[in-house]
Backbone atoms as SQL, in Angstrom:
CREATE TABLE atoms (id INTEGER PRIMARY KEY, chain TEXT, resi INTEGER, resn TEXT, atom TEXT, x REAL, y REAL, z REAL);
INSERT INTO atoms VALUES
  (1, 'A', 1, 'UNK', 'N', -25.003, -3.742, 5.033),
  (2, 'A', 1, 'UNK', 'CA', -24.152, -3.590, 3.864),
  (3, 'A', 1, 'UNK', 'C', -22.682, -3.454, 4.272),
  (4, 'A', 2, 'UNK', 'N', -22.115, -2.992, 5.201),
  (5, 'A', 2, 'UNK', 'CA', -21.206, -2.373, 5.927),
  (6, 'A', 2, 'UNK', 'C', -20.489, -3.962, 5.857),
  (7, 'A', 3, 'UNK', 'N', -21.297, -4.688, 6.692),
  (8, 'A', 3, 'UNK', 'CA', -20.954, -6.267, 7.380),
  (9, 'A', 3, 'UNK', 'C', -20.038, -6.642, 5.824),
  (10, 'A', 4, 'UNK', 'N', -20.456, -6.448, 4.960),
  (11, 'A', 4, 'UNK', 'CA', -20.188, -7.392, 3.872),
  (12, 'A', 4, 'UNK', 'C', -18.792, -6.590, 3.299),
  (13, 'A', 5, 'UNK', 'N', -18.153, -5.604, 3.402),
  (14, 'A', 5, 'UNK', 'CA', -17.545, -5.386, 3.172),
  (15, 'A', 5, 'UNK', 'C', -15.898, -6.114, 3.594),
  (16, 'A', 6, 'UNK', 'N', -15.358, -6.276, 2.381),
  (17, 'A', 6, 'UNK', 'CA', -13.930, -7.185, 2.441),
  (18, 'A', 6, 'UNK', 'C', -12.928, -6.491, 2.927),
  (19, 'A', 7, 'UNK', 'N', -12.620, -6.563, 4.509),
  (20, 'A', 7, 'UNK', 'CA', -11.710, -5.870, 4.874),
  (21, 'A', 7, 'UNK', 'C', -10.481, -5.712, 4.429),
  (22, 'A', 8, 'UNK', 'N', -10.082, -6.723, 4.044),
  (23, 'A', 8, 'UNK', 'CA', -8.156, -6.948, 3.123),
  (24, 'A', 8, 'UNK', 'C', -8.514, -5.647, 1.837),
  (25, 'A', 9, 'UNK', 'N', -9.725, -5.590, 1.402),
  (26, 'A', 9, 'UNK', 'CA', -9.806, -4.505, 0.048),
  (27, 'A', 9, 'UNK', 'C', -9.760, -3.130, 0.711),
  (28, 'A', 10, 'UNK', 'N', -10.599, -2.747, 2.103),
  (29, 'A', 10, 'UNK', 'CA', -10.532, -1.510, 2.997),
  (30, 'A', 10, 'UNK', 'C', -9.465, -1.152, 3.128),
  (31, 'A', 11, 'UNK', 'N', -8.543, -2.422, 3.839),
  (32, 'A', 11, 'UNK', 'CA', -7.380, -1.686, 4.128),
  (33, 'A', 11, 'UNK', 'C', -6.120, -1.867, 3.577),
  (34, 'A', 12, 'UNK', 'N', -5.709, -2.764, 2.156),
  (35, 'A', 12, 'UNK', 'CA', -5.363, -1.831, 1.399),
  (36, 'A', 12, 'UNK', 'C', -5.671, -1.006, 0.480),
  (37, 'A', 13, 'UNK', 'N', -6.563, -0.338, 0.427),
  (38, 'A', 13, 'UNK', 'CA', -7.031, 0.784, 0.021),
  (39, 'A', 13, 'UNK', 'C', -6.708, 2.174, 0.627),
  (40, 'A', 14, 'UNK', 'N', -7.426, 1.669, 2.144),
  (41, 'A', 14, 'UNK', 'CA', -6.457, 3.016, 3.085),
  (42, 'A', 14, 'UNK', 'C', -5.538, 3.133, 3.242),
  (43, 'A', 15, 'UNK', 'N', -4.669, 1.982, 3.304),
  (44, 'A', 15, 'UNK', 'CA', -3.271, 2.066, 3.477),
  (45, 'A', 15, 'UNK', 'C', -2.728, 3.411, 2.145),
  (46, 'A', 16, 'UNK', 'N', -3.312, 2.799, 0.678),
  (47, 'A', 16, 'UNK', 'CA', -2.468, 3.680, -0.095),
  (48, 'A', 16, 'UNK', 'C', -3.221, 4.719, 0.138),
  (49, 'A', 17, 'UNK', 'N', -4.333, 5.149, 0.604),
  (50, 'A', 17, 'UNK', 'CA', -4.789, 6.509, 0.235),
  (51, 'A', 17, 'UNK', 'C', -4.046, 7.262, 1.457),
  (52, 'A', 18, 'UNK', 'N', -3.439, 6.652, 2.564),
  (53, 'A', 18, 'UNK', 'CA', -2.808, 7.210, 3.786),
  (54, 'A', 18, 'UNK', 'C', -1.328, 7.896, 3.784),
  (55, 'A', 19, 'UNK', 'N', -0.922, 7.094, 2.162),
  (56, 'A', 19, 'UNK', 'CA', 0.573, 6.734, 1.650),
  (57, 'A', 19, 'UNK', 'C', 0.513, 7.847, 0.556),
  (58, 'A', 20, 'UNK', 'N', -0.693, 8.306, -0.218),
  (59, 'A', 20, 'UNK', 'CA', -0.920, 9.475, -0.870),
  (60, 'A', 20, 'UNK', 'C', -0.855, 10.604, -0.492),
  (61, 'A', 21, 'UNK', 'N', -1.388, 10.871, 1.297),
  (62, 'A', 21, 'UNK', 'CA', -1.333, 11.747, 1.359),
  (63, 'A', 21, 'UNK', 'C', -0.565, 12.357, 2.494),
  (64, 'A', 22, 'UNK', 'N', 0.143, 11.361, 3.358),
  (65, 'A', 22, 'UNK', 'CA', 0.912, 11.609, 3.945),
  (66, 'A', 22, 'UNK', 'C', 2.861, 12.049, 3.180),
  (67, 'A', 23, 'UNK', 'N', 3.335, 12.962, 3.832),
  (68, 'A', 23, 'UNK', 'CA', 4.902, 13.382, 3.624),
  (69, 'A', 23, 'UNK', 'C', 5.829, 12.677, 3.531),
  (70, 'A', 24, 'UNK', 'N', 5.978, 12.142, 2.333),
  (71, 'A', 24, 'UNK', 'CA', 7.271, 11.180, 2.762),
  (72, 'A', 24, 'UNK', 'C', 8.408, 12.060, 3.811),
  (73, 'A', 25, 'UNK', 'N', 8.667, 13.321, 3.526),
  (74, 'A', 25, 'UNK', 'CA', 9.932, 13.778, 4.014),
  (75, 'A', 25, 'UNK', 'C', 9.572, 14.547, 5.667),
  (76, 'A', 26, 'UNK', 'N', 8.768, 13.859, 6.211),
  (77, 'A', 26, 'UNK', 'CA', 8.111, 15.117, 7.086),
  (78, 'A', 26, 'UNK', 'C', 8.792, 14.169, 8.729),
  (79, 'A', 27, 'UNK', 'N', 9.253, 12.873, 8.131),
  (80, 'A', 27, 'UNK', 'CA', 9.857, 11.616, 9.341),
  (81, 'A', 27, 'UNK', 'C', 9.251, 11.466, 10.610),
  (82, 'A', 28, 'UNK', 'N', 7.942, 10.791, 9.838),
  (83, 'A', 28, 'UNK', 'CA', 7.475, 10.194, 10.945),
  (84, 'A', 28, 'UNK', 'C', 7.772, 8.568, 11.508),
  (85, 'A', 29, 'UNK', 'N', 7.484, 8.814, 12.736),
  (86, 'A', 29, 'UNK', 'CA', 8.057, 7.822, 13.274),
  (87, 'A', 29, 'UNK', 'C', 7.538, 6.581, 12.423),
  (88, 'A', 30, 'UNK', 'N', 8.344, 5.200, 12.957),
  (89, 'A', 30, 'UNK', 'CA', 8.540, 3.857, 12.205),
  (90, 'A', 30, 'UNK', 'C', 7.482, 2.808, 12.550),
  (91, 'A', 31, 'UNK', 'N', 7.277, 1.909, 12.273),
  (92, 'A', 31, 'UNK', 'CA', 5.888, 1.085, 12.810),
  (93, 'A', 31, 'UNK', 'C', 6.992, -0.322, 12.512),
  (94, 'A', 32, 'UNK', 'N', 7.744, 0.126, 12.547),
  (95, 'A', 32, 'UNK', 'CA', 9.119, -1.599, 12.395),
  (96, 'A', 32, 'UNK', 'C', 9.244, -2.458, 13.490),
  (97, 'A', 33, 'UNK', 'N', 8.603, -3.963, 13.284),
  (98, 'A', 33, 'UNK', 'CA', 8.831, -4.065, 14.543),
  (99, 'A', 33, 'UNK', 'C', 10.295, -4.680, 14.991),
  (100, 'A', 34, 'UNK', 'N', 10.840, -4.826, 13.984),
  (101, 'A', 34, 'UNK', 'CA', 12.268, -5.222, 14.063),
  (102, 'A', 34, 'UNK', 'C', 13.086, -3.991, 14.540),
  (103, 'A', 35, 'UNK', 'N', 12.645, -2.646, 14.129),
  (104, 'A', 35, 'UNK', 'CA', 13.484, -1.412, 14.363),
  (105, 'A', 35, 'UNK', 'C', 13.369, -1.633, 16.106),
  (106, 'A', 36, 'UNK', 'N', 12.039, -1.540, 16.461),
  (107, 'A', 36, 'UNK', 'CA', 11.420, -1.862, 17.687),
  (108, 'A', 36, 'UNK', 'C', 12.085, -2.547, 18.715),
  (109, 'A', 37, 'UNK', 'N', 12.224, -3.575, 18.050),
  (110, 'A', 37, 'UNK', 'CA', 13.345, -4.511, 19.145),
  (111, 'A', 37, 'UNK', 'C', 14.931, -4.673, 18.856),
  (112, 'A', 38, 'UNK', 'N', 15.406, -3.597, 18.491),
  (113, 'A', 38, 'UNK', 'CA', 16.606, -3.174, 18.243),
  (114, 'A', 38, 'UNK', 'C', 17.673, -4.106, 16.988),
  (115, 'A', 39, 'UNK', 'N', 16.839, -5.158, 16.271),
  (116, 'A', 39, 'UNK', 'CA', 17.556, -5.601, 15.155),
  (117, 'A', 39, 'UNK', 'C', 17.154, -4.989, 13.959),
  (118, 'A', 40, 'UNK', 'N', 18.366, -5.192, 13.490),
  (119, 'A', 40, 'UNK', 'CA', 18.876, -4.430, 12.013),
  (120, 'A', 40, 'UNK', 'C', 18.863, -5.071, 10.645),
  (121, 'A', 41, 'UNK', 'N', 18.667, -4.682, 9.362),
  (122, 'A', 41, 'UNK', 'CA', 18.345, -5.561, 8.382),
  (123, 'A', 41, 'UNK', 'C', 16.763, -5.976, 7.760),
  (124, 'A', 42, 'UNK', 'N', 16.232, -5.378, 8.241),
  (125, 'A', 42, 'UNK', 'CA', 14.753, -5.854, 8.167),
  (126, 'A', 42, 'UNK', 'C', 14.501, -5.652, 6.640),
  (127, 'A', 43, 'UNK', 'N', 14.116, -6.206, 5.944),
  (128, 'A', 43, 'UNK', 'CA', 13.803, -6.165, 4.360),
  (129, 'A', 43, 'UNK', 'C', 12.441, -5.271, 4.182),
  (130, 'A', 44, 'UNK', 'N', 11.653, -4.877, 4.907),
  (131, 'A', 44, 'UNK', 'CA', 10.569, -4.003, 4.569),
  (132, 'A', 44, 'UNK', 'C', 10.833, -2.813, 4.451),
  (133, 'A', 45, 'UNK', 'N', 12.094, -2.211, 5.982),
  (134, 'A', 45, 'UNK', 'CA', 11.859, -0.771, 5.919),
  (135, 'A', 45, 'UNK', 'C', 12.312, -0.037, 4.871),
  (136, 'A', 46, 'UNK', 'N', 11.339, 0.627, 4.681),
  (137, 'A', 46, 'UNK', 'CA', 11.666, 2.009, 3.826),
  (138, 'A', 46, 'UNK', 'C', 10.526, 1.751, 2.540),
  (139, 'A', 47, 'UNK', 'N', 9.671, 0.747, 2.762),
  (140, 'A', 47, 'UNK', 'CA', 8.676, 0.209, 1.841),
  (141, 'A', 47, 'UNK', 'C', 7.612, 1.242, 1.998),
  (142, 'A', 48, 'UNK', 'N', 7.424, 1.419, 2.900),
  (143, 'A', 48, 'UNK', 'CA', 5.618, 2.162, 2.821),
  (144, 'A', 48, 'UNK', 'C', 6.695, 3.887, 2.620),
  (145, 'A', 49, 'UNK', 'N', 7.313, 3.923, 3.074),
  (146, 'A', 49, 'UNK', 'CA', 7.940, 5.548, 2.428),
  (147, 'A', 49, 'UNK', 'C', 8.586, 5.794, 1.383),
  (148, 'A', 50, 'UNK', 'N', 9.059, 4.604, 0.597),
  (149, 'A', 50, 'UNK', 'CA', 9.200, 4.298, -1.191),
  (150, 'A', 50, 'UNK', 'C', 8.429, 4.344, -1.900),
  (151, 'A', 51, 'UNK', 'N', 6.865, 4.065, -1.537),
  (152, 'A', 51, 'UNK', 'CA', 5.717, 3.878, -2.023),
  (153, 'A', 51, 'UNK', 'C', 5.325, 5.422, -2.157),
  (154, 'A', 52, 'UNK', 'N', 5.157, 5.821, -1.082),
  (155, 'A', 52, 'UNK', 'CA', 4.601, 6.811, -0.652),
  (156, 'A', 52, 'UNK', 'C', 5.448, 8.607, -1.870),
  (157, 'A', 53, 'UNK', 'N', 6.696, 8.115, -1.739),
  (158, 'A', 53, 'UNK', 'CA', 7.528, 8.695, -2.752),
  (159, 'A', 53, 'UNK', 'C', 6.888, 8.710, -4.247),
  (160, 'A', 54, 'UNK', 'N', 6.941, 7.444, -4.709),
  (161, 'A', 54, 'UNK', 'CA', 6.333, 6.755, -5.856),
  (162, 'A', 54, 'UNK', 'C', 5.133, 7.418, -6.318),
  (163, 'A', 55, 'UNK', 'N', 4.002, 7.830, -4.903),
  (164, 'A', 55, 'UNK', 'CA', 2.771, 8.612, -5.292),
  (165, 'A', 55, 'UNK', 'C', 2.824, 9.853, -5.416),
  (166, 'A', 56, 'UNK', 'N', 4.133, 10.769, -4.720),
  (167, 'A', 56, 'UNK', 'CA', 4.072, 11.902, -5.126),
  (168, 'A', 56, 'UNK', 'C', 4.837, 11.998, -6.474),
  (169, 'A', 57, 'UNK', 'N', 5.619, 11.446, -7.237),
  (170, 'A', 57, 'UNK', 'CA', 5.931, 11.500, -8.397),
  (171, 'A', 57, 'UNK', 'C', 7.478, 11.276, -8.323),
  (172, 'A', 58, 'UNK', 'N', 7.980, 11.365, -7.020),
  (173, 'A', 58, 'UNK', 'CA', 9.600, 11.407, -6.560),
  (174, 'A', 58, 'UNK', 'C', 10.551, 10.151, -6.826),
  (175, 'A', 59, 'UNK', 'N', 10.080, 9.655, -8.470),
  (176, 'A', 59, 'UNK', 'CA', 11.336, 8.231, -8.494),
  (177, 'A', 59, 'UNK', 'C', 12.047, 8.295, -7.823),
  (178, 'A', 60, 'UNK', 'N', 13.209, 8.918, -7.987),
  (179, 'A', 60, 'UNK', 'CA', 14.783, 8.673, -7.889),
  (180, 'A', 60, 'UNK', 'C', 14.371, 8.556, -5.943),
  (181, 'A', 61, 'UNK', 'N', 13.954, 9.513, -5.512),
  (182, 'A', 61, 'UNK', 'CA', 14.023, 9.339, -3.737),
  (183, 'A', 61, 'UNK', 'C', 13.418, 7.973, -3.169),
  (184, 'A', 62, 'UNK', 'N', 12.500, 7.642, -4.585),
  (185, 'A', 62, 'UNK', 'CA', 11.453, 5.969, -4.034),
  (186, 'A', 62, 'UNK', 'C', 12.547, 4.622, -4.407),
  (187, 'A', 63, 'UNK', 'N', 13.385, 5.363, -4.969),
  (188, 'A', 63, 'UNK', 'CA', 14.850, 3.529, -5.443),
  (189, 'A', 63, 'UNK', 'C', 15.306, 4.080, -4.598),
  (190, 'A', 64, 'UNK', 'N', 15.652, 5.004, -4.358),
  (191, 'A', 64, 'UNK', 'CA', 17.036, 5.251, -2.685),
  (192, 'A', 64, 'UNK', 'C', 16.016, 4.765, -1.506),
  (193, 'A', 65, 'UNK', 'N', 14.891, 4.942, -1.529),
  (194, 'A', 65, 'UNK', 'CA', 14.329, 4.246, -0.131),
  (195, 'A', 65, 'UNK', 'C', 14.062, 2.852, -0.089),
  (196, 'A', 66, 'UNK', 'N', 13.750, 2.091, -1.289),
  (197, 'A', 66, 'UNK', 'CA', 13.252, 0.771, -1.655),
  (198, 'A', 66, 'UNK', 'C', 12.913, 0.185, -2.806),
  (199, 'A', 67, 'UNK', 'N', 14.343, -0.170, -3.286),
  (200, 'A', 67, 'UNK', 'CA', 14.227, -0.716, -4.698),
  (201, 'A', 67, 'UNK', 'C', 12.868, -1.322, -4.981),
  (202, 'A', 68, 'UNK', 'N', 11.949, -2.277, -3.995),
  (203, 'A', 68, 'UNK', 'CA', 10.888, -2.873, -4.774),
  (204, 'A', 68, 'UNK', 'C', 9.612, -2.251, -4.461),
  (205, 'A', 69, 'UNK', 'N', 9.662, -0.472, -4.170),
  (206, 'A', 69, 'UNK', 'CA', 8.588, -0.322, -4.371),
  (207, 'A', 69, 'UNK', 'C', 7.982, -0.064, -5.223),
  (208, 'A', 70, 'UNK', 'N', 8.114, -0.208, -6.539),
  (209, 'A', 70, 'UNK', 'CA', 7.438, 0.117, -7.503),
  (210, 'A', 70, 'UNK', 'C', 6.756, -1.355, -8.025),
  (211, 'A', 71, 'UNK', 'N', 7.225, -2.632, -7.823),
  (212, 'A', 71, 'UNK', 'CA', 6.665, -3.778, -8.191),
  (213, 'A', 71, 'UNK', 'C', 5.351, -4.018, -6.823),
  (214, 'A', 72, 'UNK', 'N', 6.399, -3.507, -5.590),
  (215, 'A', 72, 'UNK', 'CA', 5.055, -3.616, -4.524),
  (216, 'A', 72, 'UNK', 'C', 3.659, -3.005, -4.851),
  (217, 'A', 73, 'UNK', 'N', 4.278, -1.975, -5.501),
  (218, 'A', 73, 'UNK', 'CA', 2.863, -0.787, -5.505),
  (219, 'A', 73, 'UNK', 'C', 1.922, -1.419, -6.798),
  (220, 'A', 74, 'UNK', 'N', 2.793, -2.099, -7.505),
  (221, 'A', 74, 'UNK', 'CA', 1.682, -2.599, -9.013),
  (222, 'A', 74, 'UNK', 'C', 1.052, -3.793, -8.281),
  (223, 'A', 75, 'UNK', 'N', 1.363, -4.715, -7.506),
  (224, 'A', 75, 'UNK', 'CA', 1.103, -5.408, -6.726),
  (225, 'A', 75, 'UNK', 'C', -0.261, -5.782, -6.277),
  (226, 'A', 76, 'UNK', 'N', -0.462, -4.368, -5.497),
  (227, 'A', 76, 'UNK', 'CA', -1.039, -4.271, -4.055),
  (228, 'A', 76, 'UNK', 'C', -2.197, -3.360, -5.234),
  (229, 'A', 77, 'UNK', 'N', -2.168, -2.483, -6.538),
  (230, 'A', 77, 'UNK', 'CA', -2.885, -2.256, -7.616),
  (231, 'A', 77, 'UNK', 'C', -3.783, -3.380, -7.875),
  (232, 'A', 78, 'UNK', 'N', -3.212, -4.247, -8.657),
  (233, 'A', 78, 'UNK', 'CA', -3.442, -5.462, -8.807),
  (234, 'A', 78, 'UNK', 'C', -4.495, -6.153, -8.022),
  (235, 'A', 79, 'UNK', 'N', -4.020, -6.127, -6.779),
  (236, 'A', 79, 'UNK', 'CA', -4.939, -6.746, -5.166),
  (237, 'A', 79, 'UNK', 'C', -6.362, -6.149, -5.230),
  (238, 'A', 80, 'UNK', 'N', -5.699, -4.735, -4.967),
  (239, 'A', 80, 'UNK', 'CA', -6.840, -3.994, -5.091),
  (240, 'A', 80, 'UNK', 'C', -7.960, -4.216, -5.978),
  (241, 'A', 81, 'UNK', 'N', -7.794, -4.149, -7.282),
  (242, 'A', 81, 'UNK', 'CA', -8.831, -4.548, -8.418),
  (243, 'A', 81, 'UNK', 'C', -9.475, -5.726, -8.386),
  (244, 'A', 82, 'UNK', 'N', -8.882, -6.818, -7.908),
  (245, 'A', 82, 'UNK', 'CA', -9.421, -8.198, -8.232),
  (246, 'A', 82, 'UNK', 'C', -10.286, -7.989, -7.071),
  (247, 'A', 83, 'UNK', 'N', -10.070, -7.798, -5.696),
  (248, 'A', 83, 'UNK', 'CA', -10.633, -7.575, -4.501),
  (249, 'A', 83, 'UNK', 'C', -11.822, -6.741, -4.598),
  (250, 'A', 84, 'UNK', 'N', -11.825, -5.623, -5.267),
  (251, 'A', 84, 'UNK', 'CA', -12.977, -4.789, -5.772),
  (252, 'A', 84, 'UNK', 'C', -13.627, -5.285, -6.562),
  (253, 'A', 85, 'UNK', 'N', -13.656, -6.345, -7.913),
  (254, 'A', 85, 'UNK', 'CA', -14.116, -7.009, -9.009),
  (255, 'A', 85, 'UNK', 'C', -14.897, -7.773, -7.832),
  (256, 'A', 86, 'UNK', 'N', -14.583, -8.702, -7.201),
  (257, 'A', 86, 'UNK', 'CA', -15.181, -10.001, -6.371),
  (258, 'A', 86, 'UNK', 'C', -15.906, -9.030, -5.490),
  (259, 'A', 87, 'UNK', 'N', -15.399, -7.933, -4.655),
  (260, 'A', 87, 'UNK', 'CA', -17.108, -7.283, -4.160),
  (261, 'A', 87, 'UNK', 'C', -18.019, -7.103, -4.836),
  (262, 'A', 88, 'UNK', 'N', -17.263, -6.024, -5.999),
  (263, 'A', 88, 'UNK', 'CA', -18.490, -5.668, -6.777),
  (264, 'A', 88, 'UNK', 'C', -19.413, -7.171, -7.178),
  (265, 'A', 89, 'UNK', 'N', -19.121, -7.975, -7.595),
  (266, 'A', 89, 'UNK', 'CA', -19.215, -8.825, -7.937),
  (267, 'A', 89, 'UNK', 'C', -20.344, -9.830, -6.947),
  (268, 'A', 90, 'UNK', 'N', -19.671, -9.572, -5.455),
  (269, 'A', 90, 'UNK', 'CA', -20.655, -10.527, -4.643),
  (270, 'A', 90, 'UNK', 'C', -22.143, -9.623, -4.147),
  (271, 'A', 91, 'UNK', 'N', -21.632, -8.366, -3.958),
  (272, 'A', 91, 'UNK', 'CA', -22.688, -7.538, -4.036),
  (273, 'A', 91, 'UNK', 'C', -23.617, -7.128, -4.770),
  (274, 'A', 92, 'UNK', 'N', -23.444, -7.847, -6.058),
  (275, 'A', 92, 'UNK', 'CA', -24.510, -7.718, -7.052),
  (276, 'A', 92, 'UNK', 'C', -25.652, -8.618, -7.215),
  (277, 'A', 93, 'UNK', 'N', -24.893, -9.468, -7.182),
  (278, 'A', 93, 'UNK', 'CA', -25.707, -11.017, -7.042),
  (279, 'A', 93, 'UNK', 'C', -26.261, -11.602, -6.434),
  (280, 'A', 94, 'UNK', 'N', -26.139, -10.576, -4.878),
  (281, 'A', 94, 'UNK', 'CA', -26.626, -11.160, -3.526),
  (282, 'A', 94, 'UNK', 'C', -28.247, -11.096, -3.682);
């Protein structure tokens, strides 16, 4: 049963449940790999800690970190459901 499970639905799933319950303000280190190799500008950062804002209820700190996390997060909602519909879905029928 395990086998059949749709990894893209696992992990974003964990991703947000990781983004729920982790601190936005607690600064943990970056997973950028642009920060990484010392260029600047990268259009993601501050996405998964805008989000993460967003889940504790902190608007105003989630637009100062990343204007599009709130379309990301309906998004990746979105993902989520259809991705869960088509398991549920293939797992029923099997």
């Amino acid at each position: 049963m395990i086998s059949r499970i749709n990894i893209e639905l696992a992990a974003w799933t964990l991703g947000l449940i990781l983004l729920a319950f982790l601190d936005p303000h607690a600064g943990l280190p970056s997973f950028c790999v642009f920060k990484a190799a010392g260029l600047e500008g990268c259009p993601g950062c501050g996405l998964g800690r805008a989000i993460s804002h967003l889940l504790h209820g902190e608007w105003k700190e989630s637009w100062e970190s990343h204007r599009l996390a709130a379309p990301v997060l309906l998004m990746l909602l979105l993902r989520i459901g259809k991705l869960g519909r088509d398991q549920y879905l293939t797992l029923r029928y099997e």
